[in-house]
Coordinates of C-alpha atoms in Angstrom, one line a residue:
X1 CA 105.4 112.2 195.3
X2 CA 107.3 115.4 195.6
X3 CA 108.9 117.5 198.0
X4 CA 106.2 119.9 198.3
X5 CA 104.3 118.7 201.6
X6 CA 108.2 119.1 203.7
X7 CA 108.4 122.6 202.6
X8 CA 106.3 124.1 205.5
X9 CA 106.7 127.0 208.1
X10 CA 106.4 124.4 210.9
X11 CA 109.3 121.5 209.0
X12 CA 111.2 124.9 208.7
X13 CA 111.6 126.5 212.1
X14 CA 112.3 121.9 212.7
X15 CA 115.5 122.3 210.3
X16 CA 116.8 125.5 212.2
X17 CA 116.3 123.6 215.5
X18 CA 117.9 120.4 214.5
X19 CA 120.9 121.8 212.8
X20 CA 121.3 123.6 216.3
X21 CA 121.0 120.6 217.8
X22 CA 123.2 118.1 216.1
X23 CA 125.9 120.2 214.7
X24 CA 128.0 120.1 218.7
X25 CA 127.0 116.2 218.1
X26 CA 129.3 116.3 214.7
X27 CA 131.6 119.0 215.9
X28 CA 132.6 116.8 219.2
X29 CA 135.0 114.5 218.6
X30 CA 137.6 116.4 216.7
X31 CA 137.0 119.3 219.0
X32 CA 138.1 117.3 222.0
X33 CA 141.0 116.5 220.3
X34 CA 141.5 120.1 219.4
X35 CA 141.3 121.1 222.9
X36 CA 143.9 119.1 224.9
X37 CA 146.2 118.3 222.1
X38 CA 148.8 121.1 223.2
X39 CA 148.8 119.1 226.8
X40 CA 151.2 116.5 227.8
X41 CA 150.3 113.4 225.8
X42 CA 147.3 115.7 224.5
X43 CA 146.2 113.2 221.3
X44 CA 146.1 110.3 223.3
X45 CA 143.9 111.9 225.8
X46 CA 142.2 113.8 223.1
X47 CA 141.0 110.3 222.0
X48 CA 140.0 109.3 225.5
X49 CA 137.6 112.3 225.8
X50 CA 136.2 111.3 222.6
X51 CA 135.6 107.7 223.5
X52 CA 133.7 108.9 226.3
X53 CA 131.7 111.3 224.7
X54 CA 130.6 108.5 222.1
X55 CA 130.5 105.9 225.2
X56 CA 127.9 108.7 226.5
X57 CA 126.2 108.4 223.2
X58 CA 125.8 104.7 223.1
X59 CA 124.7 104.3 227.1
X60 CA 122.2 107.3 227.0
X61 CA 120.5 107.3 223.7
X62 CA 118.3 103.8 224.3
X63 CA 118.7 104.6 228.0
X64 CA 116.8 108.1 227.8
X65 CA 115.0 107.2 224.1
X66 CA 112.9 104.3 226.0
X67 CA 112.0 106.7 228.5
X68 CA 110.7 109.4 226.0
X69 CA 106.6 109.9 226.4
X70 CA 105.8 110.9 223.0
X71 CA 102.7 112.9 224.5
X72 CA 105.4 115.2 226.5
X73 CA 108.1 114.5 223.6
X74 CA 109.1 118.5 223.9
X75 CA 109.9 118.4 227.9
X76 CA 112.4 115.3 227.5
X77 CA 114.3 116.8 224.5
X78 CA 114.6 120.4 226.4
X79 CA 116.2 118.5 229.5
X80 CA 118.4 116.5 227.3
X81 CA 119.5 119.5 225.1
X82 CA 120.0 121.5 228.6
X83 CA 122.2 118.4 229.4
X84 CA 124.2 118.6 227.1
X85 CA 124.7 122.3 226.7
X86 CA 126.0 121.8 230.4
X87 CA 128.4 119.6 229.3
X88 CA 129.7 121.4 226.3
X89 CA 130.0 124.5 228.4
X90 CA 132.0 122.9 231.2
X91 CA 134.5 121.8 228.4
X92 CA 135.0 124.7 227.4
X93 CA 135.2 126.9 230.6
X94 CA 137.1 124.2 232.2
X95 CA 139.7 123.7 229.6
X96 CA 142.4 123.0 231.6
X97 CA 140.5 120.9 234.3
X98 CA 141.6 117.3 235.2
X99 CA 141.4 115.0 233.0
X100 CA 138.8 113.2 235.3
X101 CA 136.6 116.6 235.5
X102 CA 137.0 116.6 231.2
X103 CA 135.9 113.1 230.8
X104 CA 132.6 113.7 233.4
X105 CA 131.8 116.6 231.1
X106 CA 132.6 114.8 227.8
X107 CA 130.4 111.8 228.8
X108 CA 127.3 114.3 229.8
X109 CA 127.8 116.0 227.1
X110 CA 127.4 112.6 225.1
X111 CA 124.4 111.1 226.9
X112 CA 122.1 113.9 227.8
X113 CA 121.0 115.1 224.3
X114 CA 121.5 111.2 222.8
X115 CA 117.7 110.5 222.7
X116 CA 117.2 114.4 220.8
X117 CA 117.9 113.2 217.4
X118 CA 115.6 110.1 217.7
X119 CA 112.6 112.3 219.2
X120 CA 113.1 115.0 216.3
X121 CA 112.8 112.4 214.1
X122 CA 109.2 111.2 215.1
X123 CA 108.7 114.9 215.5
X124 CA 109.3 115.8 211.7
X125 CA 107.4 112.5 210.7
X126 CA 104.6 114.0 212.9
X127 CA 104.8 117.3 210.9
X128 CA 103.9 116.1 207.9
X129 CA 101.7 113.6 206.3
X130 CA 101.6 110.1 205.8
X131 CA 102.3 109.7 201.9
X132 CA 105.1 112.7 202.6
X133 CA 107.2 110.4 205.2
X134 CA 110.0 109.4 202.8
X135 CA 110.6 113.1 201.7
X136 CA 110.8 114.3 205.2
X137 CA 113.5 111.4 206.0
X138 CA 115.3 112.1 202.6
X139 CA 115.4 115.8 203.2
X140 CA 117.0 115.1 207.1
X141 CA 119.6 112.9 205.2
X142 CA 120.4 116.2 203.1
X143 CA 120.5 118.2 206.1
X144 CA 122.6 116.0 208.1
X145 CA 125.0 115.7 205.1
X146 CA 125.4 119.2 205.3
X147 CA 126.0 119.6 208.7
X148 CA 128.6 116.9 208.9
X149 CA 130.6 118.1 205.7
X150 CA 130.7 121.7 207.6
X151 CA 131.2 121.1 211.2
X152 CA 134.9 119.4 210.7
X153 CA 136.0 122.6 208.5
X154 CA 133.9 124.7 211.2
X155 CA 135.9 122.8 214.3
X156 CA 139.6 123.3 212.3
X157 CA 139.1 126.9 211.5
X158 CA 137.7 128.0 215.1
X159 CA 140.4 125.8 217.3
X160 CA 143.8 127.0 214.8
X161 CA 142.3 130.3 214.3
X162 CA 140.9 131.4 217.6
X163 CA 141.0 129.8 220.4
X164 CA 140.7 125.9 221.3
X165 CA 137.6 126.0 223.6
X166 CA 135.7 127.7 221.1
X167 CA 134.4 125.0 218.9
X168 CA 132.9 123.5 222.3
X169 CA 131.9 127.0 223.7
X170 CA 130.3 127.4 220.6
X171 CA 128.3 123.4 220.9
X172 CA 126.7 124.5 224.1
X173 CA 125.6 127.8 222.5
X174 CA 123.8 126.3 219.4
X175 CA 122.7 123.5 221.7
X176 CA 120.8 126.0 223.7
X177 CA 119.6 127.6 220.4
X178 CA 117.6 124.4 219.7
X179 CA 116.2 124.4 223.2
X180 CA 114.3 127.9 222.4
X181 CA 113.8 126.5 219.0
X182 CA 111.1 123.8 220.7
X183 CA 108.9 126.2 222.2
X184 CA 107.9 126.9 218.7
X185 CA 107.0 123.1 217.5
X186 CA 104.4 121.0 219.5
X187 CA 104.7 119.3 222.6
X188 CA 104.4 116.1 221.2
X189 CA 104.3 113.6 218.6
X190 CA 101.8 110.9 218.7
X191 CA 98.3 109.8 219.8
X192 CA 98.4 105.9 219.5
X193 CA 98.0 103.3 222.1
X194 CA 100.7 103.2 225.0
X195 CA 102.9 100.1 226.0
X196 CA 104.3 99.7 229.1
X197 CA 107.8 99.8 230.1
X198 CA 108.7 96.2 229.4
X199 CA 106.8 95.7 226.4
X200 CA 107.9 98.5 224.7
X201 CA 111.6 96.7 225.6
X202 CA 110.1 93.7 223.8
X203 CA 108.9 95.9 220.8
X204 CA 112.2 97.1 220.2
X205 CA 114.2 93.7 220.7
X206 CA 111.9 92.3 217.6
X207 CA 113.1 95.0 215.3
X208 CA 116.6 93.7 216.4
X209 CA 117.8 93.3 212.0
X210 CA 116.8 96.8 211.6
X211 CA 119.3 98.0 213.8
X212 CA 122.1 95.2 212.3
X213 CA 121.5 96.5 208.8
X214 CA 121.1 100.7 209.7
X215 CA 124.7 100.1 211.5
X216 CA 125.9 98.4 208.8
X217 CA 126.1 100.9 206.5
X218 CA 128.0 103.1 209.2
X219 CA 130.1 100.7 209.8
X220 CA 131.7 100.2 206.5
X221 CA 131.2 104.1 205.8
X222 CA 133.0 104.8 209.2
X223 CA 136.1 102.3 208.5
X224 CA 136.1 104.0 205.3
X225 CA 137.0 107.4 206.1
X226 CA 139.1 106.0 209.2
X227 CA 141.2 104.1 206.6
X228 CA 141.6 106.7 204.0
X229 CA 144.5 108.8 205.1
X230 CA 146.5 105.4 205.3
X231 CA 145.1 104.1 202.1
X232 CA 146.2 107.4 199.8
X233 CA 149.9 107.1 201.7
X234 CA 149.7 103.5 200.2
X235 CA 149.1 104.7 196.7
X236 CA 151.5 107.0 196.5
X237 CA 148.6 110.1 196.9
X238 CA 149.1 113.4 199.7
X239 CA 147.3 112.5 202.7
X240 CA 145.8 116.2 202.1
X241 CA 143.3 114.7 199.4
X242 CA 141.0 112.6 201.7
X243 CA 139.7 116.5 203.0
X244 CA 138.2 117.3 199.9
X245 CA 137.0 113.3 199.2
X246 CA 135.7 112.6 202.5
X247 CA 133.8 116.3 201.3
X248 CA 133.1 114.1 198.5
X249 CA 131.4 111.8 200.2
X250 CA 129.1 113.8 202.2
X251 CA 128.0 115.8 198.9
X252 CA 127.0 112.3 197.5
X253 CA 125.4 111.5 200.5
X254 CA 122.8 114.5 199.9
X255 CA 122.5 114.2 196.4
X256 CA 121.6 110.4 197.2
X257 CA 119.0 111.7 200.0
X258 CA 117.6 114.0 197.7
X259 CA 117.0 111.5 194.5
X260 CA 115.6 108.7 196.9
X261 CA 113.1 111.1 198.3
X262 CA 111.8 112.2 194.2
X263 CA 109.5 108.9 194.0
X264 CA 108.4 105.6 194.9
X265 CA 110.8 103.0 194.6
X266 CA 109.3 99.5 193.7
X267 CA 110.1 96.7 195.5
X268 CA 110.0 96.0 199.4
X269 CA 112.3 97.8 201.8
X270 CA 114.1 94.9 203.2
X271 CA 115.0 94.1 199.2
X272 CA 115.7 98.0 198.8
X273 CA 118.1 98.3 201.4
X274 CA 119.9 94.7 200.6
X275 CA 120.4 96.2 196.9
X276 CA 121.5 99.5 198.4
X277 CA 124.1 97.8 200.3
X278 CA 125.5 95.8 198.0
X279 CA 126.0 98.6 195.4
X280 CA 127.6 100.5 198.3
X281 CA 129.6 97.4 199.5
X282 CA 131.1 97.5 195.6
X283 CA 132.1 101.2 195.2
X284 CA 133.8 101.2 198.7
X285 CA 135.6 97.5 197.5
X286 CA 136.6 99.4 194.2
X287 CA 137.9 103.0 196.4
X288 CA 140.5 100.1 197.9
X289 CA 141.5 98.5 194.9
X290 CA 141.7 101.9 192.6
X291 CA 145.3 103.1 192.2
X292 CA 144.3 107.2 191.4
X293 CA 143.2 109.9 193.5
X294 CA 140.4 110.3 190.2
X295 CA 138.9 106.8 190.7
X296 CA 138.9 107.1 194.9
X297 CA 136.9 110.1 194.8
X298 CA 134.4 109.3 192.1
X299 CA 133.8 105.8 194.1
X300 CA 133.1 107.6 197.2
X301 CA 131.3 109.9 196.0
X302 CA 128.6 106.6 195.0
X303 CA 129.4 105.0 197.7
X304 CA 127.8 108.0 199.9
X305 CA 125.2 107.9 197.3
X306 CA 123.8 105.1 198.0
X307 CA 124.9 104.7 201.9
X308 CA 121.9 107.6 202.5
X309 CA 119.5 105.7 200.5
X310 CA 119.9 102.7 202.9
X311 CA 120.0 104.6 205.9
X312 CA 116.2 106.4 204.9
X313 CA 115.0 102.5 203.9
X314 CA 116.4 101.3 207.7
X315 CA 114.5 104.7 209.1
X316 CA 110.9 103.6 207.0
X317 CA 111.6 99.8 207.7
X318 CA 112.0 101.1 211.4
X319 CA 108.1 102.8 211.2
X320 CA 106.4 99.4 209.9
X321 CA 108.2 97.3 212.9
X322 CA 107.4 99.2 215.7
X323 CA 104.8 100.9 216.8
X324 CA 104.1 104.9 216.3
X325 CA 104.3 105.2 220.3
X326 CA 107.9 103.6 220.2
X327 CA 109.5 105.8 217.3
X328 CA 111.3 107.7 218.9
X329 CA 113.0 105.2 221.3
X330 CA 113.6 103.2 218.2
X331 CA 115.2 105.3 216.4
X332 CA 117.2 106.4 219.0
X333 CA 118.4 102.5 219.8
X334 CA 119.1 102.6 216.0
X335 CA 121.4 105.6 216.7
X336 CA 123.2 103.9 219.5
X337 CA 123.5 100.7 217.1
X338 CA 125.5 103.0 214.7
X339 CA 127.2 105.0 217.5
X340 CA 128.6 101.4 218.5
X341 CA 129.2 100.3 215.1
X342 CA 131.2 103.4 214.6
X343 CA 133.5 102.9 217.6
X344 CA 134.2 99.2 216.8
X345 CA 135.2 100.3 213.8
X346 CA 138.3 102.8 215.1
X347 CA 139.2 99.8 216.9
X348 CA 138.8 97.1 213.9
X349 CA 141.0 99.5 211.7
X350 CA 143.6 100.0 214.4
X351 CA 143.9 96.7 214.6
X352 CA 143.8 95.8 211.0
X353 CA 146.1 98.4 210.0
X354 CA 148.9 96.6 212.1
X355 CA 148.9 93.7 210.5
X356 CA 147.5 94.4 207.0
X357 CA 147.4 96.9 204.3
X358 CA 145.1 99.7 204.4
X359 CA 143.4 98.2 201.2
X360 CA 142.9 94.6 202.7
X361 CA 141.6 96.6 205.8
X362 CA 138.8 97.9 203.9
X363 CA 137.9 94.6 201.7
X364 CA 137.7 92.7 205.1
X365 CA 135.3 95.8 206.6
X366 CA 133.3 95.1 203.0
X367 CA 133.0 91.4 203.8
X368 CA 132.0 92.2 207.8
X369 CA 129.5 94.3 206.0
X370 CA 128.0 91.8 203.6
X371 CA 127.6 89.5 206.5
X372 CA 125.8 91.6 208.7
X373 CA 123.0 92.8 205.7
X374 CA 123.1 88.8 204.8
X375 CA 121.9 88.1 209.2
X376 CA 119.7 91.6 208.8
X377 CA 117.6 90.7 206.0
X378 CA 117.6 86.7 207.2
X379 CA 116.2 88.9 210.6
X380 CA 113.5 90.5 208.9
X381 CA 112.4 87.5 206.8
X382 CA 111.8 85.4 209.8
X383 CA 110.2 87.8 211.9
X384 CA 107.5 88.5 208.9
X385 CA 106.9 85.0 208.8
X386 CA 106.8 84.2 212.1
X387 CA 104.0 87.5 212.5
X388 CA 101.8 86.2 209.8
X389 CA 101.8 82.6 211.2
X390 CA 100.9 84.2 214.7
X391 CA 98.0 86.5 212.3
X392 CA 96.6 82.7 210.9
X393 CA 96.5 80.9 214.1
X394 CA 94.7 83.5 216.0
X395 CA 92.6 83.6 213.0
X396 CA 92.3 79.8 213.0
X397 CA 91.2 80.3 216.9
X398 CA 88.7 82.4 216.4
X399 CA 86.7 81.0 213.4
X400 CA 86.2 78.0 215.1
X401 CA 84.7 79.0 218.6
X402 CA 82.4 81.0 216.4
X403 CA 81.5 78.8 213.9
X404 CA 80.2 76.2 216.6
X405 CA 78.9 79.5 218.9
X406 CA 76.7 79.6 215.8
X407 CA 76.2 76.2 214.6
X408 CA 74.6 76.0 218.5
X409 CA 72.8 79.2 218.2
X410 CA 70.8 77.6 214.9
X411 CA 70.2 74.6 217.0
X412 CA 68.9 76.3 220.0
X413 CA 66.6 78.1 217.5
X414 CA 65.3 75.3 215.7
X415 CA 64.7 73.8 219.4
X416 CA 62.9 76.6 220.7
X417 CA 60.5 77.1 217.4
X418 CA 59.5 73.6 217.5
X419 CA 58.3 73.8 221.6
X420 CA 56.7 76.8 220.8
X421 CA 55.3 75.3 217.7
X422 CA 53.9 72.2 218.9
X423 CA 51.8 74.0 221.8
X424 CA 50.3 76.2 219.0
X425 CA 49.1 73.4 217.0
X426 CA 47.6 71.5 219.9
X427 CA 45.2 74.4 220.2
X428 CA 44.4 74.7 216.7
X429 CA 43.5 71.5 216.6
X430 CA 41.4 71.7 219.6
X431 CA 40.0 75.0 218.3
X432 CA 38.8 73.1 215.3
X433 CA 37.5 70.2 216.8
X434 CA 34.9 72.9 219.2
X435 CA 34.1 74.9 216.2
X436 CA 32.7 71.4 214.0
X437 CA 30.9 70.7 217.3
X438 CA 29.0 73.7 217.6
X439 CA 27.9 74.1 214.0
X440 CA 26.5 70.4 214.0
X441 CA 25.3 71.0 216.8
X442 CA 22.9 73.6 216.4
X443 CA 22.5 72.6 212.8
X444 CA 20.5 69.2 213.9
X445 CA 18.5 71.0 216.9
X446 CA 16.6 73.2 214.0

């Protein structure tokens, strides 16, 4: 298994468009804040416009993902993308709008492109082959990584340096980059069978521990960084540090992406992931109990690691539970599962953070964490076992029906050849009979 298969002109001119594409997604939320924090009470409603750009997120993505045609993939991501480069734009050009007016353009700019990143996905799966699938999913782990590890420095620089709209100005531009970028990839992703409406729904729900595990990860990651500023004040370290770890972090996230995608892993991928977990459950547990900046860093830097490696196994586990005509609205309900994750956990550590220490915050995100890969792999046990006892009994069905279809099939022959046997050897007999006749017959009259 290599990488070689990923590096094509078509998985190329992908990259370019996704980066174009999910860059604004990353750049968002600290760009709202950027925007109205010179206004009266500007954080606070800096965070209000960023909940409802992620509120956005988590109502459109399995809204418009579940609606996606895979045959006309292309058409729903242009009109998403067009979506949201509205609603990027109007941020920007109507900086000093209502508050209303900003949070109407905030949440479009969160829902209309939400389905994108689940379509490109099947999209680059569709690009390349079969035994290649990994590799494509660890190299958009490294790509991501990137783009999240440059978009914040991006956001900080443009907003203190230029002008405040521009980071969002900028969102609509690149989002209407990726929109040209599509003409150049096909129209579509897949060929399969089609399910309607409602059992695609069904289809989905089943693959319900995927989603538990894939936000998960997020989850712990998310209250993580969230936690980190507070949790360096509490050691005695400059708040400035968690920059260049939270850098850290995303680095380690690539290098993990990169590794994972180098060979075949043994072992199944619920298994995988559950071991992945855990070892990233540990070096976020040991960031919180680590008294140097030194030992932080390194254990984040793991942590990431191995937080990219379960996010592919989720992604792959994802293809074998649903079917290739639901990829993309699956992987899209998987992003809203993280997207919710990710704001529950802004409000768990706001809450924890009142009543505990930043380093018992993170420990009780690490045991939330455990719990939910404990239910997600439980999830995925029972639904294998309760598809290969469905596989048996419709197995079991049909062997008997056609055991006696043909146990009554002999019988009806050996019925039929002995009618049409019986006939036959009355007129042998009587054949005989005339033929001893005749030649005594003539015999004595000479």
């Amino acid at each position: 298994m290599s990488y070689r298969d990923v590096a094509t002109k078509q998985v190329l001119i992908w990259a370019c468009t996704a980066v174009a594409a999910r860059m604004p997604v990353a750049m968002a939320p600290l760009a709202l804040v950027f925007l109205v924090r010179e206004r009266p009470g500007g954080y606070t409603l800096g965070a209000a416009l960023a909940a409802a750009y992620v509120i956005g997120e988590i109502v459109g993505a399995p809204v418009l993902g579940m609606r996606m045609d895979p045959d006309r993939g292309r058409r729903h991501l242009v009109l998403g993308l067009a979506g949201g480069a509205v609603g990027f734009a109007g941020l920007g050009v109507l900086a000093g709008a209502h508050p209303v007016v900003l949070g109407v353009f905030a949440f479009l700019a969160g829902a209309a492109p939400a389905a994108a990143a689940g379509g490109q996905r099947a999209l680059l799966t569709s690009l390349v082959p079969e035994r290649s699938v990994a590799q494509a999913l660890s190299a958009e782990s490294m790509l991501m990584s990137g783009v999240w590890a440059v978009s914040p420095v991006a956001v900080a620089g443009l907003a203190l340096g230029v002008a405040p709209r521009l980071p969002l100005l900028l969102g609509a531009a690149l989002m209407a980059l990726s929109i040209a970028g599509h003409r150049w990839l096909p129209a579509g992703w897949d060929t399969g069978e089609r399910d309607g409406e409602s059992g695609r729904i069904g289809v989905l729900l089943r693959a319900w521990p995927v989603y538990v595990t894939g936000a998960a990860s997020l989850t712990l990651l998310g209250l993580a960084e969230l936690t980190l500023p507070a949790l360096l004040e509490q050691r005695g370290i400059a708040v400035g540090w968690s920059g260049p770890m939270l850098a850290g972090l995303a680095v380690g996230a690539g290098l993990g992406a990169f590794v994972y995608g180098l060979r075949s892993w043994p072992g199944r991928l619920r298994g995988r992931s559950v071991v992945l977990m855990c070892g990233m459950s540990v070096f976020v547990s040991l960031a919180a109990l680590i008294p140097g900046a030194a030992g932080i860093a390194v254990a984040l830097v793991l942590a990431g690691t191995l937080q990219s490696g379960a996010l592919i196994t989720r992604n792959l586990s994802l293809r074998e539970a649903v079917p290739p005509g639901a990829l993309a609205a699956g992987y899209s309900v998987m992003y809203a599962a993280a997207g919710a994750g990710y704001a529950a956990t802004g409000s768990l550590a706001g809450g924890l953070l009142q009543v505990v220490t930043p380093s018992t915050a993170i420990l009780a995100g690490v045991a939330l964490t455990l719990l939910l890969t404990a239910l997600g792999w439980w999830g995925e046990v029972r639904r294998e076992g309760t598809e290969s006892a469905g596989i048996r009994r419709k197995g079991t069905g049909s062997a008997a029906p056609d055991a006696a279809a043909s146990s009554g099939a002999v019988t009806d022959l050996t019925a039929a050849t002995a009618e049409s046997a019986a006939p036959d050897a009355a007129a042998g007999s009587g054949a005989a009979a005339d033929l001893t006749d005749d030649a005594a017959g003539p015999g004595c009259g000479r």
